[in-house]
Coordinates of N, CA and C in Angstrom, one line a residue:
M1 N 179.1 -3.3 39.1 CA 179.3 -3.9 40.4 C 180.7 -3.5 40.9
L2 N 180.8 -3.2 42.2 CA 182.0 -2.8 42.8 C 182.9 -4.0 43.1
P3 N 184.2 -3.8 43.0 CA 185.1 -4.9 43.4 C 185.1 -5.2 44.9
R4 N 185.2 -6.5 45.2 CA 185.2 -6.9 46.6 C 186.5 -6.5 47.3
R5 N 186.4 -6.0 48.5 CA 187.5 -5.6 49.3 C 188.2 -6.9 49.8
P6 N 189.6 -6.9 49.7 CA 190.3 -8.1 50.2 C 190.2 -8.3 51.7
F7 N 190.0 -7.2 52.4 CA 189.9 -7.3 53.9 C 188.7 -6.6 54.3
P8 N 187.9 -7.1 55.2 CA 186.7 -6.3 55.7 C 187.2 -5.1 56.4
A9 N 186.3 -4.1 56.4 CA 186.7 -2.8 57.0 C 186.7 -3.0 58.6
L10 N 187.6 -2.3 59.2 CA 187.8 -2.4 60.6 C 186.5 -1.8 61.3
T11 N 186.0 -2.4 62.3 CA 185.0 -1.8 63.0 C 185.6 -0.9 64.1
R12 N 184.8 0.0 64.6 CA 185.3 0.9 65.6 C 185.9 0.1 66.8
R13 N 185.2 -0.9 67.2 CA 185.6 -1.7 68.4 C 187.0 -2.4 68.0
A14 N 187.1 -2.9 66.9 CA 188.4 -3.6 66.5 C 189.5 -2.6 66.4
A15 N 189.3 -1.4 65.9 CA 190.3 -0.4 65.9 C 190.7 0.0 67.3
M16 N 189.8 0.2 68.2 CA 190.1 0.6 69.5 C 190.9 -0.5 70.2
L17 N 190.5 -1.8 69.9 CA 191.3 -2.9 70.5 C 192.7 -2.9 70.0
L18 N 192.9 -2.6 68.8 CA 194.3 -2.6 68.2 C 195.1 -1.5 68.9
V19 N 194.5 -0.3 69.0 CA 195.2 0.8 69.7 C 195.5 0.4 71.1
A20 N 194.6 -0.1 71.9 CA 194.8 -0.5 73.3 C 196.0 -1.6 73.3
L21 N 195.9 -2.5 72.4 CA 197.0 -3.5 72.4 C 198.4 -2.9 72.2
F22 N 198.4 -2.0 71.2 CA 199.7 -1.4 70.9 C 200.2 -0.6 72.1
C23 N 199.3 0.2 72.7 CA 199.7 1.0 73.9 C 200.2 0.0 75.0
G24 N 199.5 -1.1 75.2 CA 199.9 -2.0 76.3 C 201.3 -2.6 76.0
V25 N 201.6 -2.8 74.8 CA 202.9 -3.4 74.4 C 204.0 -2.4 74.4
A26 N 203.7 -1.2 73.9 CA 204.8 -0.2 73.8 C 205.1 0.6 75.1
A27 N 204.1 0.7 75.9 CA 204.3 1.5 77.2 C 205.4 0.9 78.0
P28 N 205.5 -0.4 78.3 CA 206.6 -0.9 79.1 C 208.0 -0.6 78.5
A29 N 208.1 -0.7 77.2 CA 209.4 -0.4 76.6 C 209.7 1.0 76.7
L30 N 208.8 1.9 76.6 CA 209.1 3.3 76.7 C 209.3 3.8 78.1
A31 N 208.7 3.1 79.1 CA 208.9 3.4 80.5 C 210.3 3.1 81.0
D32 N 211.1 2.3 80.2 CA 212.4 1.9 80.7 C 213.4 3.1 80.8
E33 N 213.1 4.1 80.1 CA 214.0 5.3 80.1 C 213.3 6.5 80.8
Q34 N 214.1 7.5 81.0 CA 213.6 8.7 81.6 C 214.1 9.9 80.9
P35 N 213.7 11.1 81.2 CA 214.2 12.3 80.5 C 215.7 12.3 80.7
M36 N 216.4 12.9 79.8 CA 217.9 13.1 79.8 C 218.3 13.9 81.0
A37 N 219.4 13.4 81.6 CA 220.0 14.1 82.7 C 220.8 15.3 82.1
T38 N 220.3 16.5 82.4 CA 221.0 17.7 81.9 C 221.0 18.8 83.0
A39 N 222.0 19.6 83.0 CA 222.1 20.8 83.9 C 221.5 22.0 83.2
S40 N 221.6 22.0 81.9 CA 221.2 23.2 81.1 C 220.0 23.0 80.2
G41 N 219.5 21.8 80.2 CA 218.4 21.5 79.3 C 218.8 21.0 77.9
V42 N 220.2 20.9 77.8 CA 220.8 20.5 76.5 C 221.3 19.1 76.7
A43 N 220.9 18.1 75.9 CA 221.4 16.7 76.0 C 222.8 16.6 75.6
L44 N 223.6 15.8 76.3 CA 224.9 15.5 76.0 C 225.8 16.7 75.9
A45 N 225.5 17.8 76.6 CA 226.2 19.0 76.6 C 226.4 19.5 75.1
G46 N 225.5 19.2 74.3 CA 225.5 19.7 72.9 C 226.2 18.8 71.9
R47 N 226.6 17.6 72.4 CA 227.2 16.6 71.5 C 226.2 15.9 70.6
D48 N 226.6 15.4 69.5 CA 225.7 14.8 68.5 C 225.6 13.3 68.9
A49 N 224.4 12.8 69.4 CA 224.2 11.4 69.8 C 224.5 10.4 68.7
V50 N 224.2 10.7 67.5 CA 224.4 9.8 66.4 C 225.9 9.7 66.0
A51 N 226.6 10.8 66.2 CA 228.1 10.8 65.8 C 228.8 9.8 66.7
Y52 N 228.4 9.5 67.9 CA 229.1 8.5 68.7 C 229.2 7.1 67.9
F53 N 228.1 6.8 67.3 CA 228.0 5.6 66.6 C 228.6 5.6 65.2
V54 N 228.4 6.8 64.5 CA 228.9 6.9 63.1 C 230.4 7.2 63.1
E55 N 230.9 8.1 63.9 CA 232.3 8.5 63.9 C 233.1 7.9 65.1
G56 N 232.4 7.4 66.0 CA 233.2 6.8 67.2 C 233.8 7.8 68.1
R57 N 233.3 9.0 68.1 CA 233.8 10.0 69.0 C 232.7 11.0 69.3
A58 N 232.9 11.8 70.3 CA 232.0 12.9 70.7 C 232.2 14.1 69.7
V59 N 231.2 14.5 69.0 CA 231.2 15.6 68.1 C 230.2 16.6 68.5
A60 N 230.6 17.9 68.4 CA 229.7 19.0 68.8 C 228.6 19.1 67.8
G61 N 227.4 19.3 68.3 CA 226.3 19.5 67.4 C 226.1 21.0 67.1
S62 N 225.1 21.3 66.3 CA 224.8 22.7 65.9 C 223.3 23.0 66.2
A63 N 223.1 24.2 66.6 CA 221.7 24.7 66.8 C 220.9 24.7 65.5
D64 N 221.6 24.6 64.4 CA 220.9 24.5 63.1 C 220.3 23.2 62.9
H65 N 220.7 22.2 63.6 CA 220.2 20.8 63.5 C 219.8 20.4 64.9
A66 N 218.7 20.8 65.4 CA 218.3 20.5 66.8 C 216.8 20.1 66.9
L67 N 216.5 19.4 68.0 CA 215.1 19.0 68.3 C 215.0 18.8 69.8
K68 N 213.8 18.8 70.2 CA 213.5 18.6 71.6 C 212.9 17.2 71.8
W69 N 213.5 16.4 72.7 CA 213.0 15.0 72.9 C 213.3 14.7 74.4
R70 N 212.3 14.1 75.0 CA 212.3 13.7 76.5 C 212.9 14.9 77.4
G71 N 212.3 16.0 77.2 CA 212.6 17.1 78.1 C 214.0 17.8 77.8
A72 N 214.7 17.5 76.8 CA 216.0 18.1 76.5 C 216.1 18.5 75.0
V73 N 216.9 19.5 74.8 CA 217.2 19.8 73.4 C 218.5 19.1 73.0
W74 N 218.4 18.4 71.8 CA 219.5 17.6 71.3 C 220.0 18.3 70.0
F75 N 221.3 18.4 70.0 CA 222.0 19.0 68.8 C 222.7 18.0 68.0
F76 N 222.7 18.2 66.7 CA 223.3 17.2 65.7 C 224.3 18.0 64.8
A77 N 225.3 17.3 64.3 CA 226.3 17.9 63.5 C 225.8 18.1 62.0
S78 N 224.8 17.3 61.7 CA 224.2 17.4 60.3 C 222.7 17.1 60.3
G79 N 222.1 17.4 59.2 CA 220.7 17.1 59.0 C 220.5 15.6 58.9
K80 N 221.5 14.9 58.3 CA 221.4 13.5 58.2 C 221.4 12.8 59.6
N81 N 222.2 13.3 60.5 CA 222.2 12.7 61.8 C 220.9 13.0 62.6
L82 N 220.4 14.2 62.4 CA 219.2 14.6 63.0 C 218.1 13.7 62.5
S83 N 218.0 13.4 61.2 CA 217.0 12.5 60.7 C 217.1 11.1 61.2
S84 N 218.4 10.6 61.3 CA 218.6 9.3 61.9 C 218.0 9.2 63.3
F85 N 218.3 10.2 64.1 CA 217.8 10.2 65.5 C 216.3 10.3 65.5
E86 N 215.7 11.1 64.7 CA 214.2 11.3 64.7 C 213.6 9.9 64.4
M87 N 214.2 9.1 63.5 CA 213.6 7.9 63.1 C 213.7 6.8 64.2
N88 N 214.7 6.9 65.1 CA 214.9 5.9 66.1 C 215.7 6.5 67.3
P89 N 215.1 7.4 68.1 CA 215.9 8.0 69.1 C 216.5 7.0 70.2
L90 N 215.7 6.0 70.5 CA 216.2 5.0 71.5 C 217.4 4.3 71.0
A91 N 217.7 4.2 69.8 CA 218.9 3.6 69.3 C 220.1 4.4 69.5
Y92 N 220.0 5.7 69.7 CA 221.1 6.6 69.8 C 221.3 7.2 71.2
A93 N 220.2 7.4 71.9 CA 220.2 8.1 73.2 C 221.0 7.2 74.2
P94 N 221.8 7.8 75.1 CA 222.5 7.1 76.1 C 221.6 6.3 77.1
R95 N 222.0 5.2 77.5 CA 221.3 4.4 78.5 C 221.2 5.2 79.8
Y96 N 220.2 4.8 80.6 CA 219.9 5.4 81.9 C 219.8 6.9 81.9
G97 N 219.2 7.4 80.8 CA 219.0 8.9 80.7 C 220.3 9.6 80.8
G98 N 221.4 9.0 80.4 CA 222.7 9.7 80.4 C 223.5 9.6 81.7
H99 N 222.9 8.9 82.7 CA 223.6 8.7 84.0 C 224.7 7.7 83.9
C100 N 225.7 7.8 84.7 CA 226.9 6.9 84.7 C 226.4 5.5 85.3
P101 N 226.7 4.4 84.7 CA 226.3 3.1 85.2 C 226.7 2.9 86.6
E102 N 227.9 3.3 87.0 CA 228.3 3.1 88.4 C 227.5 3.9 89.4
S103 N 227.0 5.1 89.0 CA 226.2 5.8 90.0 C 224.8 5.2 90.0
V104 N 224.3 4.6 88.9 CA 223.1 3.9 88.9 C 223.1 2.7 89.9
I105 N 224.2 2.0 89.8 CA 224.4 0.8 90.7 C 224.4 1.2 92.1
A106 N 225.0 2.4 92.4 CA 225.1 2.9 93.8 C 223.7 3.5 94.3
G107 N 222.7 3.5 93.4 CA 221.4 4.0 93.7 C 221.3 5.5 93.8
D108 N 222.3 6.2 93.2 CA 222.3 7.7 93.2 C 222.7 8.1 91.8
P109 N 221.8 8.0 90.8 CA 222.2 8.4 89.4 C 222.8 9.8 89.3
R110 N 223.9 9.8 88.7 CA 224.6 11.1 88.4 C 224.9 11.2 86.9
P111 N 224.8 12.4 86.3 CA 225.1 12.5 84.9 C 226.5 12.1 84.5
G112 N 226.6 11.4 83.4 CA 227.9 11.0 82.9 C 228.5 12.2 82.1
N113 N 229.8 12.1 81.8 CA 230.5 13.0 81.0 C 230.4 12.6 79.5
P114 N 229.8 13.5 78.6 CA 229.7 13.1 77.2 C 231.0 12.8 76.5
E115 N 232.1 13.2 77.1 CA 233.4 12.9 76.5 C 234.0 11.6 76.9
L116 N 233.4 11.0 77.9 CA 233.8 9.7 78.5 C 232.7 8.7 78.2
F117 N 232.9 7.9 77.1 CA 231.8 7.0 76.7 C 232.3 5.7 76.2
V118 N 231.4 4.7 76.2 CA 231.6 3.4 75.6 C 230.4 3.0 74.9
I119 N 230.5 2.3 73.8 CA 229.4 1.7 73.1 C 229.6 0.2 73.2
R120 N 228.6 -0.4 73.9 CA 228.6 -1.8 74.1 C 227.3 -2.4 73.7
E121 N 227.4 -3.5 72.8 CA 226.3 -4.1 72.2 C 225.3 -3.1 71.7
G122 N 225.8 -2.1 71.0 CA 225.0 -1.2 70.3 C 224.3 -0.1 71.1
K123 N 224.7 0.0 72.4 CA 224.2 1.0 73.3 C 225.3 1.9 73.8
L124 N 224.9 3.2 74.0 CA 225.8 4.2 74.5 C 225.7 4.4 76.0
Y125 N 226.9 4.3 76.6 CA 227.0 4.5 78.1 C 227.9 5.7 78.4
L126 N 227.6 6.6 79.3 CA 228.4 7.7 79.7 C 229.0 7.4 81.1
A127 N 230.3 7.7 81.3 CA 230.9 7.5 82.6 C 231.2 8.9 83.2
R128 N 231.2 8.9 84.5 CA 231.5 10.2 85.2 C 233.0 10.5 85.3
S129 N 233.8 9.5 85.2 CA 235.3 9.8 85.4 C 236.0 8.8 84.5
R130 N 237.3 9.1 84.3 CA 238.1 8.1 83.5 C 238.3 6.8 84.2
E131 N 238.3 6.8 85.6 CA 238.4 5.6 86.3 C 237.1 4.8 86.1
A132 N 236.0 5.4 86.2 CA 234.7 4.7 86.0 C 234.6 4.2 84.6
L133 N 235.1 4.9 83.6 CA 235.1 4.4 82.2 C 236.0 3.2 82.1
D134 N 237.2 3.2 82.7 CA 238.1 2.0 82.7 C 237.4 0.8 83.3
R135 N 236.7 1.0 84.4 CA 236.0 -0.1 85.0 C 234.9 -0.7 84.1
I136 N 234.1 0.3 83.5 CA 233.0 -0.1 82.6 C 233.6 -0.9 81.4
L137 N 234.7 -0.4 80.8 CA 235.3 -1.1 79.7 C 235.9 -2.5 80.0
H138 N 236.4 -2.7 81.2 CA 237.0 -3.9 81.5 C 236.1 -4.9 82.3
D139 N 234.9 -4.5 82.7 CA 234.0 -5.3 83.5 C 232.7 -5.3 82.9
P140 N 232.3 -6.2 81.9 CA 231.0 -6.2 81.3 C 229.9 -6.4 82.3
G141 N 230.2 -6.9 83.5 CA 229.2 -7.2 84.5 C 228.6 -5.9 85.0
I142 N 229.3 -4.8 84.9 CA 228.8 -3.5 85.4 C 227.5 -3.1 84.7
V143 N 227.5 -3.3 83.4 CA 226.3 -3.0 82.6 C 225.1 -3.8 83.1
A144 N 225.3 -5.1 83.3 CA 224.2 -6.0 83.8 C 223.7 -5.5 85.2
Q145 N 224.7 -5.2 86.1 CA 224.3 -4.7 87.4 C 223.5 -3.4 87.3
A146 N 224.0 -2.5 86.4 CA 223.3 -1.2 86.2 C 221.9 -1.4 85.7
D147 N 221.8 -2.3 84.7 CA 220.4 -2.6 84.2 C 219.5 -3.0 85.3
A148 N 219.9 -3.9 86.2 CA 219.1 -4.4 87.3 C 218.8 -3.2 88.3
A149 N 219.8 -2.4 88.6 CA 219.6 -1.3 89.5 C 218.7 -0.2 88.9
W150 N 218.8 0.0 87.6 CA 218.0 1.0 86.9 C 216.5 0.6 87.0
K151 N 216.3 -0.7 86.8 CA 214.9 -1.2 86.8 C 214.3 -1.0 88.2
K152 N 215.1 -1.2 89.2 CA 214.6 -1.0 90.6 C 214.4 0.5 90.9
L153 N 215.3 1.3 90.4 CA 215.1 2.8 90.6 C 213.9 3.3 89.9
R154 N 213.6 2.7 88.7 CA 212.4 3.2 87.9 C 211.1 2.7 88.6
E155 N 211.2 1.6 89.4 CA 210.0 1.1 90.0 C 209.6 1.9 91.2
R156 N 210.5 2.7 91.8 CA 210.2 3.5 92.9 C 209.2 4.6 92.7

């Protein structure tokens, strides 16, 4: 006699329902972002996205540790950083596709400078200028305004 299975086998209909449910929940979260803002097809002008969080500074990546994600090539300083990014890219990628929060608020998203950044509440933001960076650092309301503006821009 065969041992009894602890859970009944999934029917095709139940499996399809689970897939549809997952897609319905995951799609809005993924739709929040867009491909990275790049002039050359290289994200963050070749800086390592994970290093911002690990080392607290912009670090040049290497073509030896690279991958393509959201329409851009991402470089990393080490295989470990590449692996971390692969496991959870949204945790490391800059908000607003790398656009400066102030330009997002203005309704005209412009790429931020990868050397001018701030990490706030575990998220990476790039600024276009030192002045913009100072305003972002000293006015937490800018991020909330940019979040609202980004949502409206994405709905267009």
